[in-house]
Short mmCIF file of C-alpha atoms and ligand atoms in Angstrom, two decimals:
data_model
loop_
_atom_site.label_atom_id
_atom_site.label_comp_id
_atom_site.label_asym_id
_atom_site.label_seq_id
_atom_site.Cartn_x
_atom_site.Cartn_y
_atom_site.Cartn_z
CA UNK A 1 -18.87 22.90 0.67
CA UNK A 2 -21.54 20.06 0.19
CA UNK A 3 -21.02 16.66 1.57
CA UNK A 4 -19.67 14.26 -0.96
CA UNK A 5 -22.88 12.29 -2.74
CA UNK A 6 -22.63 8.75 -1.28
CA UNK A 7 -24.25 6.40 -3.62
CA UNK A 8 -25.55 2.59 -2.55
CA UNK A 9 -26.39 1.09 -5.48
CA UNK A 10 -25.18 -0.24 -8.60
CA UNK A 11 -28.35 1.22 -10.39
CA UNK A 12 -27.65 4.94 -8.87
CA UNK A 13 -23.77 4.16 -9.48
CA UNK A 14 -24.47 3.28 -13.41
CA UNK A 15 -26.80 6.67 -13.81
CA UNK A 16 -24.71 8.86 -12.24
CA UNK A 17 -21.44 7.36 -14.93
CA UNK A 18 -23.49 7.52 -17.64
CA UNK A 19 -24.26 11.13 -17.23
CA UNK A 20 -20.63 11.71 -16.88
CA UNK A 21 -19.73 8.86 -19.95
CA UNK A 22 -21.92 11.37 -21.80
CA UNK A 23 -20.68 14.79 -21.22
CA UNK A 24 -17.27 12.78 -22.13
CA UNK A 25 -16.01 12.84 -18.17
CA UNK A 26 -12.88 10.77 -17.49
CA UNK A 27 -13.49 8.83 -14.74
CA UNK A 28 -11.27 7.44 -12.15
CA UNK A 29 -11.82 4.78 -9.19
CA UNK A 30 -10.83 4.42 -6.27
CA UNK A 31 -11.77 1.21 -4.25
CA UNK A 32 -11.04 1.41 -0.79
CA UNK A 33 -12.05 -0.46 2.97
CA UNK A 34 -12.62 2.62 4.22
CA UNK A 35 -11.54 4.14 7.53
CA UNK A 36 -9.69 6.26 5.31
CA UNK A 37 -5.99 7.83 5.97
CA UNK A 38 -3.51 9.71 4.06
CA UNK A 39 -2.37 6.12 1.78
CA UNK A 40 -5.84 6.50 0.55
CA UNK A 41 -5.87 9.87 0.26
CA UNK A 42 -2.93 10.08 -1.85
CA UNK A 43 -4.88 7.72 -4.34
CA UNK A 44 -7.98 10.25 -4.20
CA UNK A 45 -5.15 13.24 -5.24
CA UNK A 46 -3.60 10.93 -7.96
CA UNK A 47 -6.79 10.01 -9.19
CA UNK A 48 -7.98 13.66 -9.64
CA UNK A 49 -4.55 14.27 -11.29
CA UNK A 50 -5.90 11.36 -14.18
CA UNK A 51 -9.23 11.94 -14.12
CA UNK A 52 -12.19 14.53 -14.65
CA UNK A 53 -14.12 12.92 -11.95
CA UNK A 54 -13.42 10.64 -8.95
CA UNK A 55 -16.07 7.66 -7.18
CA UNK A 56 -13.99 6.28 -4.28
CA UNK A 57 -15.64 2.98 -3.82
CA UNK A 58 -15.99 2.16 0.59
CA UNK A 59 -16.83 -1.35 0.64
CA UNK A 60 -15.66 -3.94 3.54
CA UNK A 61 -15.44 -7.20 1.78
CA UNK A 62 -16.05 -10.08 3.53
CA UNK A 63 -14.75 -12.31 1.22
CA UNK A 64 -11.42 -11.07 1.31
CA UNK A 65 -11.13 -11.84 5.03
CA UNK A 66 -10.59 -15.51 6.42
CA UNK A 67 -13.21 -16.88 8.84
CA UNK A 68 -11.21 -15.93 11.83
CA UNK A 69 -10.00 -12.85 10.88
CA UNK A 70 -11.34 -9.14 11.50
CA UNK A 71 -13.93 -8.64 9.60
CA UNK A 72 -16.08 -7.53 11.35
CA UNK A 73 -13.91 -5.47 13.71
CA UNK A 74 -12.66 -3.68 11.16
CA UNK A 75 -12.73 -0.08 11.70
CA UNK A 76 -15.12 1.49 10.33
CA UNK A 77 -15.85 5.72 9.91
CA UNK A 78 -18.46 6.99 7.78
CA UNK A 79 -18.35 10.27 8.81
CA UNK A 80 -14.18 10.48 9.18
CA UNK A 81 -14.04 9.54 5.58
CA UNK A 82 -16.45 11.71 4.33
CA UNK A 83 -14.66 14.78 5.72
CA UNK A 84 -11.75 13.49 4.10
CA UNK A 85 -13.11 12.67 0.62
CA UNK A 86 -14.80 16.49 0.60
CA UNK A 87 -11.76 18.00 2.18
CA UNK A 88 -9.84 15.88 -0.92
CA UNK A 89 -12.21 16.09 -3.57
CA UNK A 90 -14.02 13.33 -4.29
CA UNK A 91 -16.72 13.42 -6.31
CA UNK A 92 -18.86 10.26 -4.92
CA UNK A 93 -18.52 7.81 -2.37
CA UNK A 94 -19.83 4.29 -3.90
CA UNK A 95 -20.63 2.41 -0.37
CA UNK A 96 -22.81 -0.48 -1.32
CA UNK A 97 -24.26 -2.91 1.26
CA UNK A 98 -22.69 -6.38 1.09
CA UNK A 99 -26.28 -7.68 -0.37
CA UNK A 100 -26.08 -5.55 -3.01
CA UNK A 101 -22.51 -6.62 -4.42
CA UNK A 102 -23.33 -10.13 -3.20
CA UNK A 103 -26.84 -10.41 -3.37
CA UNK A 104 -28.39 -14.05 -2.90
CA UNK A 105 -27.23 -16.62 -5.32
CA UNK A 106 -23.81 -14.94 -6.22
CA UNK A 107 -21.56 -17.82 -6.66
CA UNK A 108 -18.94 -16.60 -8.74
CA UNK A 109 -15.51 -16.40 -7.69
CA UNK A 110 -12.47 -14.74 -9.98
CA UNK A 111 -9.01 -16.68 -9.33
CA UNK A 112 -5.48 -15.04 -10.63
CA UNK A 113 -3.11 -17.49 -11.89
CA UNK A 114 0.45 -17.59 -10.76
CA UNK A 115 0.70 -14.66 -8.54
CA UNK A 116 -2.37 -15.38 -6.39
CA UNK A 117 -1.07 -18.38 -4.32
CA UNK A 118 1.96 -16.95 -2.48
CA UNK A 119 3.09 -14.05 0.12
CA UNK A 120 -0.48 -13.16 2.01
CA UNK A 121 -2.45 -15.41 0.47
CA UNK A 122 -0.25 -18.66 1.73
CA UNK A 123 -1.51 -17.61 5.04
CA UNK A 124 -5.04 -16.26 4.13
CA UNK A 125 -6.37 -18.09 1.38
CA UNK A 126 -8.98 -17.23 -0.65
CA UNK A 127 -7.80 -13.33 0.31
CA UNK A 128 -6.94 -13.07 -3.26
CA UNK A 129 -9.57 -14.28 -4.64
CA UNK A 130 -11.67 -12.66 -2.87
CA UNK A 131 -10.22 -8.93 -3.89
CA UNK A 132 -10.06 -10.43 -7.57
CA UNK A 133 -13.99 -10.52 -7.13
CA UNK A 134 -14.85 -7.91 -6.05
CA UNK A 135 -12.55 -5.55 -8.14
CA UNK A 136 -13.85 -7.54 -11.09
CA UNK A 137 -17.30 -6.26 -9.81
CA UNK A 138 -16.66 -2.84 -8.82
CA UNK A 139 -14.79 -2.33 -12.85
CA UNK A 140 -17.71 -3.84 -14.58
CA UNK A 141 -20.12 -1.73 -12.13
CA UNK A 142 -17.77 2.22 -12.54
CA UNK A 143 -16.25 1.61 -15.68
CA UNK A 144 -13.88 3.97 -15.23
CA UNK A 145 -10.84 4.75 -17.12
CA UNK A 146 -8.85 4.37 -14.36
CA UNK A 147 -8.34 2.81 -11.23
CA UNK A 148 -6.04 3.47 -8.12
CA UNK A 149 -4.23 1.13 -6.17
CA UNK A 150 -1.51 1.64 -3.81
CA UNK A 151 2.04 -0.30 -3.68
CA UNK A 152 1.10 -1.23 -0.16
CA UNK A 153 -0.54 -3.97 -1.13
CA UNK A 154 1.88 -4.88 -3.91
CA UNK A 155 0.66 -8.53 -4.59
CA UNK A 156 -3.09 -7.25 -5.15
CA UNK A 157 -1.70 -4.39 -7.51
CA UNK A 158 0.16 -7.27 -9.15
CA UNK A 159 -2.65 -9.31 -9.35
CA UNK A 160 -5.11 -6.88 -10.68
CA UNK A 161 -2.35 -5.88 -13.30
CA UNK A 162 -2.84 -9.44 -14.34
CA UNK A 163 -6.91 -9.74 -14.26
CA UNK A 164 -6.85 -6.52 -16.25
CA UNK A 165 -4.62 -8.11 -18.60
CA UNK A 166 -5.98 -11.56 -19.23
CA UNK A 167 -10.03 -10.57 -19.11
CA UNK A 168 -9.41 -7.22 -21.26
CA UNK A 169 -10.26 -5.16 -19.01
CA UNK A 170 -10.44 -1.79 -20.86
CA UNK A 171 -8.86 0.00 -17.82
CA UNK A 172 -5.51 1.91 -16.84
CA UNK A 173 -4.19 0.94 -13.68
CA UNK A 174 -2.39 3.73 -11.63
CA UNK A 175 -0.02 2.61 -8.74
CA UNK A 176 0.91 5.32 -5.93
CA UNK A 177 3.70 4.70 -3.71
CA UNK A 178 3.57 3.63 -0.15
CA UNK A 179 2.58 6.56 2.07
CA UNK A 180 4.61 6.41 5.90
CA UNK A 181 4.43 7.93 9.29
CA UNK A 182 7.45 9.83 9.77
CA UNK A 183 9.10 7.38 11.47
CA UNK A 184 8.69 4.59 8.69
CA UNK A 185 5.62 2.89 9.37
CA UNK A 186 3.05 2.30 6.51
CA UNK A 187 0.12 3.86 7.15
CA UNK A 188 -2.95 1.37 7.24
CA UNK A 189 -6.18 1.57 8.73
CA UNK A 190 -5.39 -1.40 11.07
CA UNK A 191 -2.73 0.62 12.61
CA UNK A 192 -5.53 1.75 14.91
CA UNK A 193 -5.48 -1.68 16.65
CA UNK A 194 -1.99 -0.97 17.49
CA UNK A 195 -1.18 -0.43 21.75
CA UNK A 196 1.01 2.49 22.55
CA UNK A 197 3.51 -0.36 23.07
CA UNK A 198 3.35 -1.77 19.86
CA UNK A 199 3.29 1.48 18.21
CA UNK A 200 6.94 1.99 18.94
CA UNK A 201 7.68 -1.02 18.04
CA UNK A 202 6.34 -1.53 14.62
CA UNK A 203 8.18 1.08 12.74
CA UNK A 204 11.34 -1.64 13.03
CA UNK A 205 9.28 -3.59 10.26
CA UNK A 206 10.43 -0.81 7.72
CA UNK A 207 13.69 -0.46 9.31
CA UNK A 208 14.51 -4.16 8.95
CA UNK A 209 12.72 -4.11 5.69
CA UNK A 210 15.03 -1.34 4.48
CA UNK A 211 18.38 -3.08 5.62
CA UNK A 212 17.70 -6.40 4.55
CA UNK A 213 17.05 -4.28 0.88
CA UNK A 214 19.97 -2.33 1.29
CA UNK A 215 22.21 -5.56 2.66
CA UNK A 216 20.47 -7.30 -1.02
CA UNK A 217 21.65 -4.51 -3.25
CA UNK A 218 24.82 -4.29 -2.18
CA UNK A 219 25.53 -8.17 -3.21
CA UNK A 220 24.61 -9.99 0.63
CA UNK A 221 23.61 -13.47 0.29
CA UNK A 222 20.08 -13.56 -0.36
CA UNK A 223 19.37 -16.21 1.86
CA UNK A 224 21.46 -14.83 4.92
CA UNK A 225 19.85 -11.52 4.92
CA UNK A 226 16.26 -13.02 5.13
CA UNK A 227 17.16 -15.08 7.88
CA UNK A 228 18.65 -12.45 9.62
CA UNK A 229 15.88 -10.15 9.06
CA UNK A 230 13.12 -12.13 10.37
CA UNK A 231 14.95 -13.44 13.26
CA UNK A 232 15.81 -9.70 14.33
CA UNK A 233 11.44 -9.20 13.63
CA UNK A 234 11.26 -12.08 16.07
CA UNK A 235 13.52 -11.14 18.44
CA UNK A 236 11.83 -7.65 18.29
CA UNK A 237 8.41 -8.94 19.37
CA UNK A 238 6.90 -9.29 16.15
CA UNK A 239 5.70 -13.12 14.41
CA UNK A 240 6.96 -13.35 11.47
CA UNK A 241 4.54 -14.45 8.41
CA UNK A 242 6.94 -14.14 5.63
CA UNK A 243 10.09 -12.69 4.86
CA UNK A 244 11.25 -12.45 1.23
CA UNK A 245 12.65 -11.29 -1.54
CA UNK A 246 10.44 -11.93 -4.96
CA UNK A 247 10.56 -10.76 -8.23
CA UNK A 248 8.51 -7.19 -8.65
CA UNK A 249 6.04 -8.78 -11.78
CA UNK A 250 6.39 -12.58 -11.43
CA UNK A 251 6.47 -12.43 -7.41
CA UNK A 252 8.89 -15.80 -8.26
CA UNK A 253 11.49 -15.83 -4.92
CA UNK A 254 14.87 -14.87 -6.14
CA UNK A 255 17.74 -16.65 -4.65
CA UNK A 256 19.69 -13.96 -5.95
CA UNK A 257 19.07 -10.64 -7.68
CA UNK A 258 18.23 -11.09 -10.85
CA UNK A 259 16.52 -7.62 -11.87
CA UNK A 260 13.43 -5.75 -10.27
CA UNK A 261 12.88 -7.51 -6.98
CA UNK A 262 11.00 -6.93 -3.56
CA UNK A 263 11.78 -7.51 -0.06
CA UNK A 264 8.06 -8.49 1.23
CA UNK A 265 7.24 -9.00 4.63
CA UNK A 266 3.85 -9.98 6.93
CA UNK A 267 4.33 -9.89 10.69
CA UNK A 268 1.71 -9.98 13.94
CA UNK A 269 2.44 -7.73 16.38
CA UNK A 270 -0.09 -8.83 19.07
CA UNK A 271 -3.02 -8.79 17.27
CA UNK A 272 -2.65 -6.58 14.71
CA UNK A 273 -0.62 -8.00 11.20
CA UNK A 274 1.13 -5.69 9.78
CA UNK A 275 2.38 -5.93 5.96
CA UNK A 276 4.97 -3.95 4.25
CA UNK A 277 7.60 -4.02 1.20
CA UNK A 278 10.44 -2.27 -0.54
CA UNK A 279 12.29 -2.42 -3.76
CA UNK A 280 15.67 -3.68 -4.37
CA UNK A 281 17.74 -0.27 -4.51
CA UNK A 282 19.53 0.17 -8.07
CA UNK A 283 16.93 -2.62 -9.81
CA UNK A 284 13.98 -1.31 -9.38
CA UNK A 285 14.00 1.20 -12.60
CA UNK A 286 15.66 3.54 -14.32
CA UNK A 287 15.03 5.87 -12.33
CA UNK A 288 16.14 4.24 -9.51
CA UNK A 289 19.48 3.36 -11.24
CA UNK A 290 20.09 6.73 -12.00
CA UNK A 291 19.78 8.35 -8.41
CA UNK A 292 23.16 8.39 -6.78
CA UNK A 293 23.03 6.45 -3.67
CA UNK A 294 24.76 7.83 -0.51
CA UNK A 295 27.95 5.81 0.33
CA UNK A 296 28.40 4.22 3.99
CA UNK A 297 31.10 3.54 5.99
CA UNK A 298 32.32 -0.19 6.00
CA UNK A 299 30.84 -1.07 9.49
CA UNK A 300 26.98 -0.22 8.42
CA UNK A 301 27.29 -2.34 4.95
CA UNK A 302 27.48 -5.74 6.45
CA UNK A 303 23.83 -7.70 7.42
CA UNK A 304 25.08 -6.80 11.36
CA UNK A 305 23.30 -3.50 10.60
CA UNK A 306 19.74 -5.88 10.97
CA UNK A 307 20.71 -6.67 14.06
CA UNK A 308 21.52 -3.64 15.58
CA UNK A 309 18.02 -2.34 14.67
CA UNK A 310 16.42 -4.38 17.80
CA UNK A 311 19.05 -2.85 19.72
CA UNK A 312 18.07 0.59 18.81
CA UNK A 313 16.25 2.38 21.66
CA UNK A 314 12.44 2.74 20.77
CA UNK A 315 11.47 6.49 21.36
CA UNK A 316 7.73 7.45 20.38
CA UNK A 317 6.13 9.69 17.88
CA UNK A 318 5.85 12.43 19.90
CA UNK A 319 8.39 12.66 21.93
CA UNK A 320 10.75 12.06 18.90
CA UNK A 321 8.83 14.49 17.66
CA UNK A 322 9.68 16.84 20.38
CA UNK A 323 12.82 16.50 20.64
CA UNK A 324 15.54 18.39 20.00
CA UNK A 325 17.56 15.38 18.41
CA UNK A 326 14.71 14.62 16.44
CA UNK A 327 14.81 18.05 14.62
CA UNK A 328 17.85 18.05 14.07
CA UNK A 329 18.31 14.78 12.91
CA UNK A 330 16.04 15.54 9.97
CA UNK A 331 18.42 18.84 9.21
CA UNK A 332 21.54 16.27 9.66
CA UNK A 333 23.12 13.16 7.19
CA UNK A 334 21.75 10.25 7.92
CA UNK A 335 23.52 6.75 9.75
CA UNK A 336 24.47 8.22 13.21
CA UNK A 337 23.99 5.58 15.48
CA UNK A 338 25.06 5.05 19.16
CA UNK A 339 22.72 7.89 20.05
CA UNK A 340 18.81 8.03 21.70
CA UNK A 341 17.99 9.55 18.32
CA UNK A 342 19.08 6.69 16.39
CA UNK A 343 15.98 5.24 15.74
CA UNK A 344 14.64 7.67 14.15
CA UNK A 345 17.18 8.73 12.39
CA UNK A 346 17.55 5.34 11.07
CA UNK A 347 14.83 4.32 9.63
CA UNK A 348 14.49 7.98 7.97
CA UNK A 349 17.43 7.48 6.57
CA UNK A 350 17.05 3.99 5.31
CA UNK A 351 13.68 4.80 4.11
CA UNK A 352 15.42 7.50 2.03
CA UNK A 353 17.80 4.77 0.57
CA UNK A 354 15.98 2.46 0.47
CA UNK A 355 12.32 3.98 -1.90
CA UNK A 356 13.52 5.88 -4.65
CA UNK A 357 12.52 7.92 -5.86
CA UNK A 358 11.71 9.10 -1.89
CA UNK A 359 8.16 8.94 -0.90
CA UNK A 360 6.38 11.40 1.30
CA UNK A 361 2.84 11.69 1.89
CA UNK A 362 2.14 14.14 -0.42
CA UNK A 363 4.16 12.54 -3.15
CA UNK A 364 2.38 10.38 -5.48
CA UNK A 365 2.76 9.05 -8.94
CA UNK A 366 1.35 6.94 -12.14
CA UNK A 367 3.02 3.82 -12.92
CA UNK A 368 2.13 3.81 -16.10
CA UNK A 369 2.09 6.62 -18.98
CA UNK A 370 -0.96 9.34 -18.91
CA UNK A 371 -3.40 8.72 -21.17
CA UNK A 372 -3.48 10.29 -24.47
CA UNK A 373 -6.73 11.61 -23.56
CA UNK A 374 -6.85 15.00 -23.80
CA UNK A 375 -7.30 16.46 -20.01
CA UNK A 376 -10.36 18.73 -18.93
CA UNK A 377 -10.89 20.73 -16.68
CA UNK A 378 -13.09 19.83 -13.46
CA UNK A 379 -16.90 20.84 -14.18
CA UNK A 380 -19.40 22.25 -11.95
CA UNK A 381 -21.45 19.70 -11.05
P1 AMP B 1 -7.72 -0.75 1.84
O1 AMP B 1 -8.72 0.25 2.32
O2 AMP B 1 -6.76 -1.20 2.89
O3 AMP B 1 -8.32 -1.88 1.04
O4 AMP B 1 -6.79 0.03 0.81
C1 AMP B 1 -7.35 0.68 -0.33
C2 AMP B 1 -6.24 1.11 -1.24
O5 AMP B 1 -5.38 2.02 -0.53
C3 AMP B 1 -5.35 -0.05 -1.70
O6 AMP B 1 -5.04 0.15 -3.07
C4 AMP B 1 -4.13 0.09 -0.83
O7 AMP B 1 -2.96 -0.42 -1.43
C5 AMP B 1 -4.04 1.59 -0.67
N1 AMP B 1 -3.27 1.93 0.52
C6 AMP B 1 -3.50 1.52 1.79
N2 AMP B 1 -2.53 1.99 2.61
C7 AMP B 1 -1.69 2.71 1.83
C8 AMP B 1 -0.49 3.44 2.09
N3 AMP B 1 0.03 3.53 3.29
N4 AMP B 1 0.11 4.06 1.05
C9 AMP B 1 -0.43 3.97 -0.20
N5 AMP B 1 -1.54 3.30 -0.50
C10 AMP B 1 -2.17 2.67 0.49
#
């Protein structure tokens, strides 16, 4: 199999689309950071699923990092990713230099109304801008019908729902769920900066994440379950950014649940932050409503189930993975706690009530209807 094309300029970028545009190719993108894992790669599969042909865009952006954050640690992996994108089909790798997207002179910045100010941006600003910008570019430069983004990052997919919307952007959006490590952790390239340490610690994000959603749907005060959630972070070693519950479109906090809501959260674990989120169980969809969720005893439906997640016993990847407990926790029900296993088992289980419909790495799916375009087949070239 040939290596995937990598293309650096807009010029090359703008042939190559045309030739597709012509032979009436529906194209799909796919921006990305690169140092690419399975969260991307599930984007790359959906993609392929909407689209005749896919240009995964690998493009660092310094303006979406503040001045003291990573950028230029972050990790980078030219030849990682392009195994990946051949092994998962890509058809071209956009990577552009940062002179050629902002070349000198560029002084335009794109700025979302409403949902741009809050959750991750409070604490970095300008981060939304600055991924407003450059998606704003990377659109005009593709064109493509479509465009991935992943519910990781649930404020930029909320915000580029609403650039699309006000500029008339003649695009479909296509959302994939969140993709997780076994034991609950959202995969994300800056997972890498994680020590072995931390690693077993940072699943209890989701797992506190997942409560405090649960605690929510079943009719918990609002405001006690977010303060008992991000104390139990703190008390777990992480610092706490922001702990909340907003609504899903408006990303207005909710006091109370009032339809589709969030629990969104932003920690530091040494040096690495770490975001996540979950929907509200029951108000997410209709889809959600309809799923049958599994009924607890008493004792593990109060907001004291946050707290006993610190208390759980941290046991790693592998060795969970090696252990006997651990497969047969995944053949058993879920809640069994008391046990070395219950970590694990935990946040499996409230991952499993908690994302519905359940979300596994090779599960993806459009938010939005297909297109009415007819589908074709791949072509040769
Ligand atoms: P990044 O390279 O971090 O800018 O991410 C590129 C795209 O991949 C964004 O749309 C992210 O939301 C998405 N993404 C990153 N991590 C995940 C994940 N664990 N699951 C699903 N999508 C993800």
């Amino acid at each position: 199999m040939a290596a995937v094309p990598v293309i650096s300029t807009i010029k090359n970028l703008r042939t190559r689309v045309a030739t597709w545009k012509k032979e009436d190719q529906r194209i799909a993108l796919v921006p990305t950071m690169g140092a690419l894992h399975q969260g991307h790669l599930s984007l790359v599969e959906l993609a392929r699923r909407e689209a005749d042909r896919v240009i995964v865009s690998i493009f660092v952006n310094p303006k979406q990092f503040g001045p003291k954050e990573d950028f230029s640690a972050y990790p980078r992996d030219e030849a990682g990713d392009q195994a990946k994108l051949k092994q998962a089909g890509a058809d071209v790798i956009y990577a552009p230099e940062a002179k050629e997207i902002y070349p000198d002179g560029f002084d335009t910045k794109v700025h979302v109304g409403g949902v741009s100010d809050v959750l991750c941006d409070a604490s970095r600003p300008g981060h939304i801008d600055g991924v407003a910008t450059v998606v704003t570019k990377l659109l005009m430069q593709a064109q493509p019908d479509v465009v991935l983004f992943g519910e990781k990052d649930w404020q930029q997919l909320v915000a580029i729902r609403q650039l699309v919307r006000d500029l008339d952007i003649p695009v479909k959006i296509a959302a994939a769920p969140i993709v997780r490590e076994d034991d609950g952790l959202a995969l994300s390239s800056r997972n890498a900066y994680l020590s072995p340490k931390e690693r077993e610690v940072a699943p209890l994000l989701h797992a506190i994440l997942a409560e405090a959603a649960r605690a929510i749907s079943e009719g918990r005060p609002v405001d006690t379950v977010l303060k008992i959630g991000e104390s139990t972070l703190a008390n777990s070693g992480f610092r706490v950014d922001y702990f909340e519950l907003r609504d899903a479109e408006t990303l207005i906090p909710q006091k109370a649940l009032d339809g589709p809501a969030r629990v969104f959260a932003a920690v530091h674990l040494g040096k690495t932050r770490l975001i996540d989120n979950l929907p509200i169980p029951g108000v997410e969809s209709a889809e959600a409503q309809a799923a049958p969720q599994p009924v607890k005893p008493a004792e593990e439906r109060t907001p004291d189930a946050l707290v006993k997640a610190k208390a759980v016993p941290q046991v790693s990847n592998k060795a969970r993975a090696a252990s006997p407990q651990a497969k047969s926790a995944k053949a058993q029900s879920p809640q069994v706690k008391g046990k070395p296993q219950a970590a694990s088992r935990q946040v499996k289980s409230a991952k499993a009530r908690a994302e519905s419909p359940p979300v596994k790495a090779d599960t993806v799916q459009a938010e939005s209807p297909a297109s009415d375009r007819p589908r074709r087949r791949r072509g040769g070239a």
